Amino acid sequence: MWGRLLVLLIPFAVLAVVLKLIRIEEFFPRAGASETLAKVSSDVAFSAAWLLLWMLLCWLAKGTARAVVFYLAHALTLVLGIFTVINHEYMIRTGSPLTFRQIEYAWNQQGELNALLQSQFSSSAVALLVGVVLGVLVLPLLLGPAVSRLIRRRPHRRLKYVSLAGVAVLLAASVWSAPTVSAAFALAAPVQFAVTPVREALAYPDSLADETLVPTPESTKLVDGGGRHKNLVVITLESQRATSTLPETSQPVTPVLDALAEDSLRPERGYTVLPHTSKALTAVHCGIAPPLDSDNTEADAGSLPGKCLPQLLSEQGYGTAFFQTATEHFERRRGTVANFGYEHFTPVDEMDHFGFNRANYFGYEDDIMLEPSRRWIEQNRDKPFMLGMLTVTGHHDYALENFDLIDFVDDPLLNKYLNGIHYQDQFVGNVIDMFKELGLYEDTVFVVVGDHGEGFGEHRLFQHDNTVYDEGLRIPYLILDPSREGELVEGPANQLAVLPTAVDLLGFELESDQTYRPSLASGEPQGPVVASCWARGKCTATMNGDMKVIHHFGDRRDEVFDLSVDPYETNDLAASTDSAWIAEQTDLALKWYIDTENLYEAFRAEK
């Protein structure tokens, strides 16, 4: 038994440490000995505690209980080994550790994510998983007897007290991380998985909350300001970060948007509210913060505590339709679009795929929308209309099947992403050209806005959900009214300003007991804007003028950047910035989050 236990547990301990060292080399290639030790110490401590714990339990157990403990050690080590490998693969891909909420989300979306998993799971990860299974089920049987023969002496009974103390000390050591090191990276995967729910529960102090005043959606309406009302087109660009956050490229990536910017109403810096598509769509269309959960509740019937642009315009006689090049069921988009008030919804499943290429694991190139949207416009142009369009070509995994790729940068992954962004830019130009061909350009207001950005390791984070730096939060943000001259609005603004600005430009006044951001055309300051990571209690950002404060909830020290001189966020000014001001900005973001959660909770309770 003892030999089999050692053969079971020692390889697991070695695997966990080796995988952490691989991640350190990947994300911190210049880490010295002391930094490497700080980042791997939790894995060493937890692995040692795991080994010592099961040896001790088997030693203390008797008879049948010992057999139960012995086989339980095998079962849990198998589960932990598989989790360790999957977490390693996930961190290599995203820069973030795996949490229970992410596993739950993946399970709920498994039908849509199967293709992604097939395309992203590497052969090395499969080999590691096979190795874990063989290491638990086969290796102890083969090598256990030989190792047992090497163990001749029974340990003294008093050693159990030393062992118990050792387990406690090692477990305590596995939870510690240096304040200068990201705990999410440094902590052993099982420890991080266990402490994340605790950190989430303690993240938002109730003392910051204001009294919750639940708005009544029925109170929100548009008042006709007179005159002829234009059409409205809202194009949401998938995963498209602002070009100002991109590295130097061989040629312009977004020439269409660059040209449109000169004639558009636009903020100096545009931001997403939360870097996740379904949440960003809610902010863009409804002018209110989205539900801050990972359960996709914005798709639940009657879940939004306010009327959104499509419904408000429908009440004024507008026709409304939404088209997307993603599959219908991804994040239950049909339900979300219905909650916005769109009368017509066409996902890529209902479009003719002939002649069009796959862009990624759940959608096709965006030009596939042009013909069906043109048909809808021609059938509904006898009255003003609102058209919503969501692209998909910029979304991970950047498959871009049969695309002729341009060499923007040397990095292959980033280059494929930039080709997707370049394609979305061309799509915007194609939509503009379509409206000119139809004779509707002068009578239409165009909103072109990103849902969120995308990280490529600039701050050791990839993709978008929890990328809180500007590559994840800063987005293209243009509102083109052909009857107006272009205007740059100083400072930051987020997606919540789209609804009041669109209402303003269409010639309506907005009446509501809901509080909205001021219109970008009003001249009123947008004030500080906040953003939150998708994961609860992971990170928030406050953008106040040129200054940005990132709060990491104790994972590591908070950061401060002056974006006017440091747009790539490489020089952290936290040490030289007034700590009281930093705390004030952090509280602003925390209060926004708490108030939003309380609003949705109270709204659901009233229903």
XYZ file of C-alpha atoms in Angstrom:
607
model
C 0.000 0.000 0.000
C 2.711 2.484 0.974
C 4.629 1.957 -2.243
C 1.503 2.411 -4.344
C 0.649 5.612 -2.495
C 4.088 7.076 -3.088
C 4.013 6.131 -6.788
C 0.553 7.736 -7.010
C 1.291 10.966 -5.181
C 4.889 11.875 -6.044
C 4.299 12.135 -9.838
C 1.285 14.379 -9.170
C 3.454 16.654 -7.004
C 6.133 16.800 -9.691
C 3.566 17.461 -12.450
C 2.039 20.444 -10.643
C 5.442 22.045 -10.036
C 6.711 21.391 -13.573
C 3.579 22.899 -15.160
C 3.950 26.008 -12.993
C 7.582 26.355 -14.077
C 6.439 26.122 -17.705
C 3.945 28.937 -17.108
C 6.604 31.047 -15.418
C 8.873 30.601 -18.438
C 5.961 31.480 -20.749
C 4.746 34.615 -18.951
C 7.866 35.734 -17.014
C 10.817 34.637 -19.167
C 13.219 36.975 -17.345
C 12.189 35.916 -13.831
C 15.141 35.450 -11.495
C 15.574 32.754 -8.878
C 13.779 34.652 -6.089
C 10.821 35.603 -8.312
C 10.530 32.044 -9.611
C 10.590 30.718 -6.051
C 7.838 33.149 -5.019
C 5.667 32.004 -7.917
C 6.215 28.262 -7.459
C 6.270 28.033 -3.654
C 2.490 27.558 -3.366
C 2.593 24.582 -5.726
C 5.490 23.003 -3.819
C 3.729 23.510 -0.481
C 0.357 22.219 -1.678
C 1.847 19.169 -3.421
C 3.850 18.278 -0.317
C 0.757 18.734 1.865
C -1.298 16.537 -0.480
C 1.273 13.739 -0.313
C 1.733 13.958 3.446
C -2.018 14.181 4.093
C -2.908 10.935 2.311
C 0.051 9.054 3.777
C -1.059 10.211 7.228
C -4.731 9.328 6.690
C -3.862 5.837 5.472
C -1.547 5.386 8.439
C -4.222 6.407 10.951
C -7.086 4.463 9.335
C -7.686 0.786 10.175
C -9.254 -2.133 8.333
C -11.974 -1.217 5.853
C -11.541 2.474 6.564
C -7.930 2.245 5.364
C -9.056 0.681 2.083
C -11.644 3.431 1.611
C -9.042 6.143 2.241
C -6.552 4.383 -0.052
C -8.915 4.323 -3.035
C -10.268 7.784 -2.241
C -6.702 9.057 -2.566
C -6.591 7.558 -6.079
C -9.941 9.038 -7.110
C -9.242 12.555 -5.833
C -5.700 12.595 -7.175
C -7.091 11.662 -10.591
C -9.617 14.514 -10.425
C -6.976 16.943 -9.187
C -4.499 15.850 -11.843
C -7.021 16.361 -14.642
C -7.970 19.766 -13.221
C -4.294 20.744 -12.967
C -3.702 19.967 -16.639
C -6.875 21.722 -17.842
C -6.110 24.752 -15.672
C -2.592 24.853 -17.118
C -3.941 24.793 -20.671
C -6.522 27.464 -19.839
C -3.908 29.743 -18.262
C -1.589 29.365 -21.222
C -4.469 30.380 -23.511
C -5.926 33.220 -21.426
C -3.463 34.217 -18.700
C -6.171 33.665 -16.063
C -6.806 30.668 -13.777
C -9.829 28.429 -14.115
C -12.673 29.088 -11.661
C -15.922 27.356 -10.796
C -17.959 30.048 -12.569
C -16.008 29.515 -15.785
C -16.502 25.755 -15.603
C -20.217 26.313 -14.996
C -20.443 28.696 -17.960
C -18.587 26.247 -20.215
C -20.945 23.471 -19.166
C -24.025 25.576 -19.895
C -22.594 26.551 -23.283
C -21.118 23.153 -24.130
C -23.050 22.783 -27.374
C -21.525 25.984 -28.749
C -18.071 25.443 -27.234
C -17.442 21.906 -28.486
C -15.910 23.155 -31.725
C -13.717 25.595 -29.799
C -12.450 22.873 -27.476
C -11.618 20.650 -30.431
C -9.655 23.412 -32.131
C -7.846 24.720 -29.052
C -6.968 21.646 -27.003
C -3.334 20.889 -27.896
C -1.787 17.480 -28.454
C 0.515 18.093 -25.481
C -2.513 18.642 -23.233
C -4.078 15.389 -24.469
C -0.800 13.587 -23.778
C -0.689 15.038 -20.273
C -4.262 13.947 -19.570
C -3.500 10.442 -20.771
C -0.390 10.466 -18.594
C -2.432 11.512 -15.553
C -4.918 8.681 -16.072
C -2.166 6.083 -16.546
C -0.221 7.538 -13.623
C -3.195 7.006 -11.309
C -4.625 3.736 -12.607
C -1.589 1.819 -13.902
C 1.717 3.148 -12.571
C 1.037 2.386 -8.867
C 0.184 -1.222 -9.727
C 3.398 -1.638 -11.721
C 5.889 0.136 -9.476
C 4.168 0.064 -6.091
C 5.438 -3.373 -4.970
C 9.054 -2.500 -5.753
C 8.843 0.762 -3.846
C 7.139 -0.980 -0.905
C 10.084 -3.345 -0.538
C 12.320 -0.328 -0.005
C 10.238 0.779 3.006
C 11.357 -1.396 5.915
C 10.790 0.551 9.104
C 7.412 1.497 10.514
C 7.388 5.131 11.654
C 7.113 5.937 15.358
C 3.573 6.760 16.519
C 4.641 10.184 17.741
C 5.430 11.068 14.155
C 1.716 11.499 13.451
C 1.682 14.712 15.475
C 4.632 16.030 13.505
C 2.866 15.021 10.286
C -0.365 16.762 11.289
C 1.565 19.925 12.057
C 3.399 19.578 8.748
C 0.169 19.323 6.772
C -1.224 22.423 8.500
C 1.958 24.436 7.899
C 2.196 23.374 4.261
C -1.457 24.178 3.553
C -1.031 27.589 5.169
C 2.078 28.188 3.078
C 0.215 27.246 -0.108
C -2.318 30.062 0.452
C 0.331 32.792 0.829
C 1.670 34.893 -2.014
C 3.931 37.936 -2.020
C 2.132 41.302 -2.391
C 4.126 42.085 -5.548
C 3.096 38.818 -7.197
C -0.311 38.056 -8.678
C -1.984 35.552 -6.365
C -4.080 34.298 -9.279
C -0.844 33.248 -10.955
C 1.226 32.286 -7.938
C -1.235 30.145 -5.989
C -1.443 26.450 -6.765
C -4.378 25.702 -9.057
C -6.478 23.851 -6.423
C -5.787 26.567 -3.841
C -6.773 29.318 -6.272
C -9.931 27.396 -7.182
C -10.852 27.099 -3.486
C -10.120 30.682 -2.402
C -11.774 32.411 -5.386
C -15.353 32.011 -4.037
C -14.188 33.428 -0.700
C -12.616 36.430 -2.406
C -15.758 36.923 -4.509
C -17.947 36.879 -1.386
C -15.782 39.493 0.381
C -15.126 41.671 -2.664
C -17.852 44.288 -2.322
C -18.525 45.940 1.054
C -22.213 46.660 1.655
C -21.295 49.912 3.382
C -20.674 51.530 -0.019
C -24.187 50.813 -1.298
C -26.794 53.531 -1.752
C -30.493 53.036 -1.156
C -31.840 51.041 -4.101
C -34.500 52.891 -6.077
C -36.045 50.511 -8.578
C -37.033 52.311 -11.800
C -40.259 51.430 -13.562
C -39.611 50.596 -17.218
C -43.084 51.876 -18.115
C -42.017 55.387 -17.129
C -39.408 55.527 -19.889
C -40.579 56.948 -23.197
C -39.516 59.133 -26.068
C -41.127 62.507 -26.630
C -41.283 63.589 -30.259
C -39.292 66.777 -30.719
C -40.818 67.403 -34.140
C -39.346 67.125 -37.606
C -38.493 64.104 -39.734
C -36.858 61.295 -37.824
C -33.904 59.491 -39.345
C -33.168 55.777 -39.453
C -30.727 54.319 -36.943
C -28.087 51.664 -37.607
C -26.126 50.220 -34.676
C -23.115 48.130 -35.729
C -21.426 46.361 -32.833
C -17.939 45.155 -33.746
C -16.940 41.868 -32.138
C -13.712 41.888 -30.075
C -12.498 45.061 -31.785
C -10.094 47.046 -29.667
C -9.270 50.650 -30.472
C -6.449 50.930 -32.995
C -4.577 53.227 -30.606
C -3.939 50.189 -28.400
C -2.429 48.128 -31.247
C 1.283 47.703 -31.907
C 2.867 49.249 -34.991
C 1.618 47.511 -38.136
C 2.866 47.330 -41.709
C -0.230 49.197 -42.944
C -3.424 50.692 -41.462
C -5.708 48.034 -39.988
C -8.942 50.088 -39.989
C -8.786 52.614 -42.856
C -12.592 52.860 -43.102
C -13.087 53.722 -39.427
C -10.100 56.076 -39.537
C -11.757 58.012 -42.360
C -15.216 57.983 -40.748
C -13.804 59.312 -37.471
C -13.164 62.733 -38.970
C -16.885 63.156 -39.727
C -18.234 61.482 -36.577
C -19.203 62.431 -33.069
C -16.750 60.472 -30.945
C -15.248 60.425 -27.455
C -11.538 60.900 -27.032
C -11.415 57.431 -25.458
C -14.301 54.984 -25.747
C -14.730 52.136 -23.254
C -16.765 49.023 -22.777
C -18.685 48.649 -19.518
C -17.871 44.963 -19.150
C -15.680 43.084 -21.677
C -18.159 40.385 -22.650
C -20.388 40.535 -25.732
C -23.829 39.915 -24.253
C -23.172 42.432 -21.453
C -21.800 45.028 -23.853
C -24.810 44.663 -26.161
C -27.073 45.385 -23.205
C -25.138 48.530 -22.317
C -25.147 49.747 -25.929
C -28.851 49.124 -26.586
C -30.338 49.933 -23.199
C -28.166 52.678 -21.714
C -28.118 50.861 -18.362
C -25.526 48.657 -16.738
C -26.037 44.997 -17.671
C -26.643 42.296 -15.061
C -23.193 41.582 -13.635
C -23.459 37.802 -13.588
C -22.094 34.901 -15.623
C -25.542 33.315 -16.003
C -26.528 35.311 -19.096
C -29.665 36.562 -17.320
C -30.034 39.393 -19.844
C -31.587 36.664 -22.032
C -34.274 35.820 -19.433
C -37.687 37.184 -20.310
C -38.443 40.488 -18.570
C -35.048 40.617 -16.869
C -34.052 44.181 -17.789
C -35.190 47.053 -15.536
C -35.604 49.497 -18.399
C -36.726 49.920 -21.983
C -34.080 49.627 -24.673
C -33.644 51.573 -27.904
C -35.515 49.126 -30.197
C -38.589 49.115 -27.966
C -38.537 52.880 -27.465
C -38.296 53.460 -31.214
C -40.931 50.828 -31.975
C -43.308 52.839 -29.820
C -42.590 55.784 -32.147
C -43.477 53.788 -35.259
C -40.016 52.496 -36.176
C -39.471 49.061 -37.684
C -36.676 47.146 -35.921
C -34.465 44.212 -36.902
C -31.263 42.607 -35.637
C -28.811 40.532 -37.713
C -25.761 38.640 -36.497
C -23.179 36.359 -38.080
C -22.990 34.160 -34.983
C -25.181 31.138 -34.362
C -28.572 31.782 -32.812
C -28.129 29.898 -29.558
C -24.747 31.222 -28.500
C -25.445 32.952 -25.174
C -29.172 32.612 -25.908
C -28.992 35.624 -28.219
C -32.587 35.338 -29.436
C -33.839 35.932 -25.881
C -31.496 38.882 -25.354
C -32.505 40.534 -28.617
C -36.186 40.036 -27.763
C -35.624 41.750 -24.413
C -34.148 44.733 -26.255
C -37.426 45.018 -28.170
C -36.341 44.032 -31.666
C -39.267 42.794 -33.748
C -37.172 40.766 -36.194
C -34.088 38.611 -35.521
C -31.933 36.840 -38.113
C -28.938 34.796 -36.922
C -26.419 33.221 -39.291
C -28.280 29.898 -39.054
C -31.049 31.444 -41.204
C -28.713 32.934 -43.839
C -27.457 31.384 -47.077
C -23.897 30.157 -46.404
C -22.991 29.469 -50.027
C -19.909 31.435 -51.059
C -19.080 32.552 -47.527
C -16.323 31.274 -45.249
C -16.220 30.390 -41.590
C -14.652 33.107 -39.445
C -14.321 31.092 -36.236
C -15.877 28.210 -34.352
C -19.391 29.703 -34.208
C -19.854 32.109 -37.079
C -19.267 33.175 -40.687
C -17.696 36.222 -42.299
C -19.788 39.314 -41.778
C -20.642 40.129 -45.408
C -23.109 37.244 -45.190
C -25.434 39.772 -43.471
C -25.505 42.256 -46.326
C -28.033 40.620 -48.637
C -30.628 39.583 -45.994
C -30.398 42.986 -44.288
C -30.782 44.721 -47.668
C -33.957 42.702 -48.335
C -35.368 43.650 -44.938
C -34.573 47.350 -45.498
C -36.241 47.375 -48.914
C -39.362 45.807 -47.402
C -39.477 48.298 -44.493
C -38.149 51.574 -45.899
C -41.603 53.129 -46.040
C -41.149 54.141 -42.396
C -38.134 54.948 -40.223
C -36.317 51.889 -38.928
C -33.610 50.737 -36.543
C -31.177 48.099 -37.769
C -28.836 46.307 -35.354
C -25.866 44.312 -36.645
C -23.344 42.235 -34.673
C -20.188 41.070 -36.419
C -18.202 37.972 -35.477
C -15.065 37.884 -37.626
C -12.854 39.409 -34.933
C -13.724 36.743 -32.360
C -11.365 34.067 -31.116
C -10.341 31.438 -32.459
C -9.680 33.526 -35.609
C -10.119 30.546 -37.934
C -10.637 32.792 -41.014
C -11.001 29.827 -43.354
C -9.929 30.609 -46.965
C -9.143 34.245 -46.120
C -6.288 35.946 -47.990
C -4.251 37.170 -45.032
C -2.331 40.443 -44.969
C 0.998 40.511 -43.108
C 0.310 43.227 -40.530
C 2.697 41.903 -37.840
C 5.044 38.947 -37.387
C 3.124 37.272 -34.548
C 0.898 34.675 -36.316
C -1.945 34.734 -33.769
C -2.085 38.522 -33.510
C -1.827 38.782 -37.289
C -4.893 36.572 -37.789
C -6.802 38.707 -35.290
C -5.769 41.906 -37.113
C -6.997 40.401 -40.378
C -10.345 39.759 -38.704
C -10.447 43.369 -37.499
C -9.482 44.590 -40.976
C -12.345 42.550 -42.437
C -14.833 44.041 -39.938
C -13.588 47.490 -40.929
C -14.326 46.683 -44.570
C -17.755 45.400 -43.550
C -18.590 48.783 -42.015
C -17.625 50.374 -45.335
C -19.846 47.903 -47.180
C -22.816 48.801 -44.970
C -22.244 52.524 -45.590
C -22.014 51.867 -49.343
C -25.236 49.813 -49.220
C -27.101 52.722 -47.641
C -25.733 55.094 -50.258
C -26.859 52.729 -53.030
C -30.325 52.552 -51.458
C -30.497 56.351 -51.221
C -30.813 56.198 -47.422
C -27.385 57.431 -46.320
C -28.349 61.052 -45.656
C -31.421 59.938 -43.695
C -29.568 57.575 -41.330
C -27.555 57.877 -38.139
C -24.827 55.228 -37.838
C -23.472 54.045 -34.481
C -20.269 52.002 -34.819
C -19.010 50.692 -31.498
C -16.915 47.787 -30.256
C -18.304 45.349 -27.721
C -14.882 44.962 -26.068
C -11.212 44.656 -26.978
C -8.846 41.683 -26.997
C -5.605 40.952 -25.177
C -2.530 39.324 -26.689
C -0.267 39.100 -23.690
C 0.548 42.817 -23.414
C -0.131 42.451 -19.689
C 0.085 38.638 -19.619
C -3.634 38.373 -20.384
C -5.241 36.992 -23.510
C -8.726 37.316 -24.996
C -11.144 39.700 -23.279
C -13.399 38.662 -20.382
C -10.932 39.650 -17.670
C -8.547 41.896 -19.591
C -8.876 45.146 -17.664
C -6.131 47.072 -19.442
C -6.954 49.275 -22.426
C -6.365 46.497 -24.957
C -9.379 44.796 -23.363
C -11.539 47.809 -22.464
C -10.906 50.517 -25.046
C -13.032 50.273 -28.179
C -13.832 52.114 -31.427
C -16.750 54.463 -30.765
C -18.158 56.533 -33.643
C -21.568 58.103 -34.187
C -21.957 59.303 -37.761
C -24.750 61.694 -38.647
C -24.245 62.862 -42.258
C -26.024 66.130 -41.444
C -23.519 67.006 -38.673
C -19.846 67.851 -38.695
C -17.457 65.591 -36.825
C -16.736 66.402 -33.186
C -14.251 65.044 -30.660
C -15.613 64.868 -27.101
C -12.817 65.240 -24.578
C -12.158 62.537 -22.024
C -13.487 59.012 -21.638
C -17.020 57.799 -22.353
C -18.525 54.347 -22.219
C -21.231 52.450 -24.095
C -23.972 53.742 -21.777
C -23.902 57.044 -23.663
C -25.038 55.418 -26.943
C -28.768 55.387 -26.112
C -29.106 59.018 -24.975
C -26.913 60.202 -27.875
C -28.911 58.261 -30.480
C -32.183 59.539 -29.029
C -30.822 63.085 -29.144
C -29.645 62.859 -32.767
C -32.908 61.273 -33.921
C -34.848 64.286 -32.626
C -36.465 62.818 -29.508
C -36.362 63.676 -25.843
C -35.955 60.923 -23.258
C -38.289 60.914 -20.262
C -37.712 58.388 -17.471
C -37.311 57.867 -13.757
C -34.125 56.020 -14.765
C -30.834 57.962 -14.680
C -28.927 57.946 -17.964
C -25.555 59.227 -19.096
C -25.676 62.594 -20.881
C -25.723 62.613 -24.685
C -22.314 62.990 -26.300
C -23.852 65.839 -28.312
C -24.995 67.723 -25.209
C -21.632 69.184 -24.255
C -22.082 67.876 -20.720
C -19.083 66.091 -19.174
C -19.311 62.321 -19.149
C -17.521 62.249 -15.814
C -15.495 59.292 -14.542
C -16.455 55.994 -16.169
C -15.970 52.565 -14.689
C -15.576 49.066 -16.056
C -15.524 45.655 -14.473
C -14.071 42.300 -15.372
C -16.568 39.565 -16.158
C -15.464 37.512 -13.144
C -16.829 38.800 -9.855
C -14.249 40.201 -7.464
C -11.368 40.027 -9.945
C -10.744 43.537 -11.244
C -12.326 46.925 -11.879
C -11.084 50.043 -13.639
C -11.930 53.711 -13.191
C -11.128 56.163 -15.979
C -11.126 59.752 -14.705
C -9.855 62.232 -17.271
C -6.446 60.983 -18.341
C -5.961 58.882 -15.208
C -6.858 55.224 -14.848
C -6.996 53.187 -11.628
C -7.113 49.389 -11.728
C -8.272 47.591 -8.586
C -7.174 43.946 -8.236
C -9.102 42.997 -5.068
C -5.986 42.028 -3.173
C -4.687 39.728 -5.906
C -1.791 42.178 -6.137
C -1.229 45.871 -5.625
C -3.575 48.265 -7.415
C -2.218 50.183 -10.403
C -2.435 53.775 -11.657
C -1.666 54.978 -15.190
C -1.605 58.364 -16.903
C -3.024 57.479 -20.319
C -2.095 60.832 -21.867
C 1.603 59.949 -21.719
C 1.440 56.181 -21.203
C -1.274 54.773 -23.522
C 0.160 51.247 -23.346
C 0.046 51.228 -19.515
C 3.662 50.336 -18.887
C 4.489 52.790 -16.080
C 2.553 52.157 -12.856
C 2.255 55.416 -10.861
C 0.586 53.933 -7.771
C 3.612 54.501 -5.534
C 3.724 58.226 -6.357
C -0.051 58.854 -6.408
C -2.112 60.035 -3.440
C -3.403 56.857 -1.791
C -6.602 58.603 -0.646
C -7.413 59.524 -4.244
C -6.745 55.946 -5.375
C -9.088 54.670 -2.658
C -11.726 57.186 -3.759
C -11.561 55.962 -7.367
C -11.654 52.335 -6.262
C -14.702 52.984 -4.083
C -16.397 54.634 -7.064
C -16.042 51.435 -9.083
C -17.040 49.180 -6.179
C -20.092 51.304 -5.427
C -21.184 51.159 -9.080
C -20.919 47.371 -9.013
C -22.815 46.988 -5.728
C -25.567 49.390 -6.777
C -25.979 47.548 -10.086
C -26.229 44.160 -8.378
C -28.717 45.529 -5.847
C -30.801 47.106 -8.616
C -31.225 43.806 -10.454
C -31.886 41.909 -7.245
C -34.565 44.405 -6.198
C -36.099 44.438 -9.678
C -36.389 40.641 -9.705
C -37.891 40.706 -6.216
C -40.570 43.210 -7.265
C -41.513 41.060 -10.251
